[in-house]
XYZ file of C-alpha atoms in Angstrom:
214
model
C 7.333 10.448 17.006
C 8.040 9.158 20.455
C 11.319 7.454 21.208
C 9.694 4.180 21.763
C 8.023 3.951 18.449
C 7.378 0.910 16.445
C 8.799 0.713 12.950
C 5.872 -0.142 10.561
C 2.225 0.154 10.580
C -0.137 -1.245 7.916
C -3.548 0.218 7.785
C -6.492 -0.916 5.436
C -9.496 1.398 4.858
C -12.754 -0.176 4.385
C -16.317 0.784 4.037
C -19.024 -1.091 5.986
C -21.040 -3.238 3.594
C -24.544 -1.979 2.861
C -26.294 -3.462 0.035
C -26.687 -0.795 -2.732
C -24.032 1.264 -1.146
C -20.737 -0.292 -1.934
C -19.292 -1.345 -5.456
C -22.196 0.799 -7.107
C -20.150 1.151 -10.299
C -20.537 -2.786 -10.712
C -24.460 -2.439 -10.720
C -26.384 -3.436 -13.123
C -23.796 -5.893 -14.098
C -24.063 -7.386 -10.684
C -26.946 -7.379 -8.529
C -26.717 -4.702 -5.336
C -26.411 -8.023 -3.245
C -23.647 -9.554 -5.615
C -21.793 -6.042 -5.512
C -21.969 -5.991 -1.773
C -20.541 -9.673 -1.712
C -17.826 -8.580 -3.938
C -16.903 -5.838 -1.599
C -16.766 -8.204 1.416
C -14.578 -10.770 -0.539
C -12.044 -7.896 -1.244
C -11.950 -6.728 2.296
C -11.314 -9.957 3.369
C -8.824 -10.823 0.805
C -6.972 -7.509 1.750
C -6.640 -8.218 5.324
C -5.688 -11.686 4.779
C -2.680 -10.594 2.680
C -1.791 -7.750 4.792
C -1.640 -10.181 7.763
C 0.320 -12.533 5.643
C 3.154 -9.987 5.100
C 4.235 -9.983 8.591
C 5.582 -6.417 7.950
C 3.955 -4.841 11.181
C 0.818 -4.707 12.704
C -2.608 -4.376 10.750
C -4.945 -1.502 11.678
C -8.512 -1.949 9.923
C -9.863 1.464 9.614
C -13.555 1.412 8.589
C -16.569 3.632 7.955
C -19.904 2.647 10.017
C -20.292 -0.054 12.763
C -16.840 -1.248 13.922
C -18.447 -4.501 15.340
C -19.973 -5.631 11.902
C -19.581 -9.285 11.250
C -17.144 -8.487 8.202
C -14.863 -6.748 10.523
C -15.107 -9.671 12.976
C -14.048 -11.895 10.121
C -10.899 -9.672 9.535
C -9.932 -9.805 13.345
C -10.131 -13.619 13.138
C -7.792 -13.413 10.111
C -5.390 -11.723 12.257
C -6.140 -8.111 12.008
C -4.745 -6.413 15.276
C -7.254 -3.491 15.675
C -10.524 -2.221 14.162
C -11.041 1.397 14.475
C -13.419 4.064 13.001
C -12.384 6.642 10.486
C -12.361 10.152 11.629
C -12.721 13.170 9.520
C -15.044 14.661 6.703
C -13.959 13.631 3.328
C -11.693 10.825 2.121
C -8.500 13.072 2.124
C -8.971 14.200 5.731
C -9.738 10.595 6.669
C -6.398 9.422 5.442
C -4.571 12.552 7.161
C -5.778 11.775 10.268
C -5.325 8.016 10.190
C -1.729 8.532 8.790
C -1.076 11.105 11.467
C -2.424 8.807 14.196
C -0.418 6.246 12.890
C 2.993 8.238 12.914
C 2.281 9.050 16.679
C 3.647 5.646 17.540
C 5.393 3.949 14.267
C 8.161 5.445 12.182
C 6.495 4.376 8.914
C 2.992 4.068 8.007
C 1.395 2.182 4.890
C -2.108 2.900 4.116
C -3.860 0.795 1.656
C -7.424 0.868 0.237
C -9.626 -2.595 -0.102
C -9.871 -2.706 -3.949
C -6.488 -3.962 -5.420
C -5.768 -7.627 -5.214
C -2.391 -7.168 -6.491
C -1.073 -5.747 -3.073
C 1.470 -8.514 -1.805
C 4.550 -8.687 0.224
C 6.869 -7.738 -2.593
C 4.759 -4.450 -3.242
C 4.698 -3.723 0.614
C 8.341 -4.140 1.087
C 8.932 -1.956 -1.792
C 6.986 0.797 -0.060
C 8.623 0.386 3.038
C 12.005 0.576 1.428
C 11.046 3.544 -0.341
C 10.321 5.188 2.971
C 13.965 5.112 4.289
C 14.864 7.458 1.180
C 11.636 9.818 0.873
C 9.066 10.732 3.390
C 6.007 9.885 1.183
C 5.573 6.901 -1.244
C 2.374 6.339 -3.452
C 1.251 3.237 -5.378
C -0.680 4.573 -8.402
C -3.749 2.787 -9.701
C -4.447 2.092 -13.507
C -7.642 4.473 -13.232
C -5.750 7.648 -12.098
C -5.962 7.192 -8.458
C -3.841 5.404 -5.883
C -3.991 1.934 -4.321
C -1.244 2.904 -1.368
C 0.278 6.114 0.140
C 3.242 5.551 2.707
C 4.492 8.019 4.921
C 7.025 8.882 7.641
C 5.951 12.267 7.754
C 2.832 13.897 6.583
C 1.247 17.359 5.645
C -2.336 17.958 5.512
C -2.023 19.998 2.418
C -1.351 17.106 0.076
C -4.819 16.048 0.701
C -6.850 19.280 0.092
C -8.760 20.122 -3.011
C -8.723 16.687 -4.617
C -11.623 15.243 -6.258
C -11.906 11.923 -4.798
C -13.075 9.023 -7.009
C -11.872 11.099 -10.301
C -9.245 10.036 -12.660
C -6.993 12.814 -11.523
C -6.290 12.025 -7.744
C -2.972 10.742 -8.377
C -1.746 13.665 -10.590
C -3.394 16.092 -8.455
C -1.632 14.415 -5.423
C 1.694 14.578 -7.033
C 1.155 18.306 -7.871
C 0.212 18.761 -4.093
C 3.669 16.995 -3.303
C 5.417 19.109 -5.845
C 3.994 22.286 -4.388
C 4.861 21.541 -0.833
C 8.531 20.647 -1.892
C 7.913 16.950 -0.356
C 10.184 14.439 -1.854
C 8.437 11.063 -2.928
C 8.593 7.917 -4.940
C 6.006 5.896 -7.036
C 5.638 2.173 -6.731
C 4.542 0.206 -9.970
C 1.084 0.575 -11.216
C -1.691 -1.332 -10.104
C -4.937 -2.386 -11.021
C -8.161 -1.780 -8.878
C -11.390 -4.079 -8.974
C -13.838 -1.213 -9.520
C -15.949 -1.692 -12.464
C -17.632 -4.437 -14.511
C -14.608 -4.831 -16.889
C -12.335 -5.727 -13.695
C -14.341 -8.789 -13.010
C -12.466 -11.265 -15.315
C -9.436 -10.069 -14.112
C -10.569 -10.662 -10.315
C -11.625 -13.910 -11.218
C -7.979 -14.885 -12.558
C -6.252 -13.205 -9.592
C -8.560 -15.610 -7.293
C -7.576 -18.681 -9.399
C -4.017 -18.127 -9.110
C -4.203 -17.254 -5.195
C -2.778 -13.589 -5.968
C -0.041 -11.984 -8.266
C 3.459 -11.717 -7.281
C 3.916 -14.982 -5.629
C 2.911 -15.618 -2.141
C 2.327 -12.893 0.367
């Protein structure tokens, strides 16, 4: 890490919206277009909250066309930079994104675009944890995780993981333990991934979010 590094970078991962290719678990409860619209709503929601937290610059790392109108919307919301994800599977892409961030920042917090519960309090907890340990995880109720933060990172913790399965969090914890990397966990959060999550998402939107203002 260079001597002139900033303190904290927030990275949001997002997929380019393609009808029939995003939020596919919501289909047929939602039409392919409705599922795509939901994806776009969640991407904007997450970007808005990350910017409002004011914990550091926000970098949107995306698959597909970085000039897509959705990502332009995120720039209008205050996102500082839109970049393309690099690497093969999700683990490799997260590893590269974290590593690129840590070249210029002491701490990097990476989140997806599926968890509307991410707010200032949650992100502050993650930043505080990184003063004590090199890695922090935000587990998801479905067995994955909604957040990973690091002040140092190893490629090993992303290897041989079945991304999208219910064992992602447990497998990642096992990888951390095998590598003797200290870590902390945040409280469990809920993603919006399946039809059963739609009522929850409606409640969150009606409240303007959970956990108070971002």
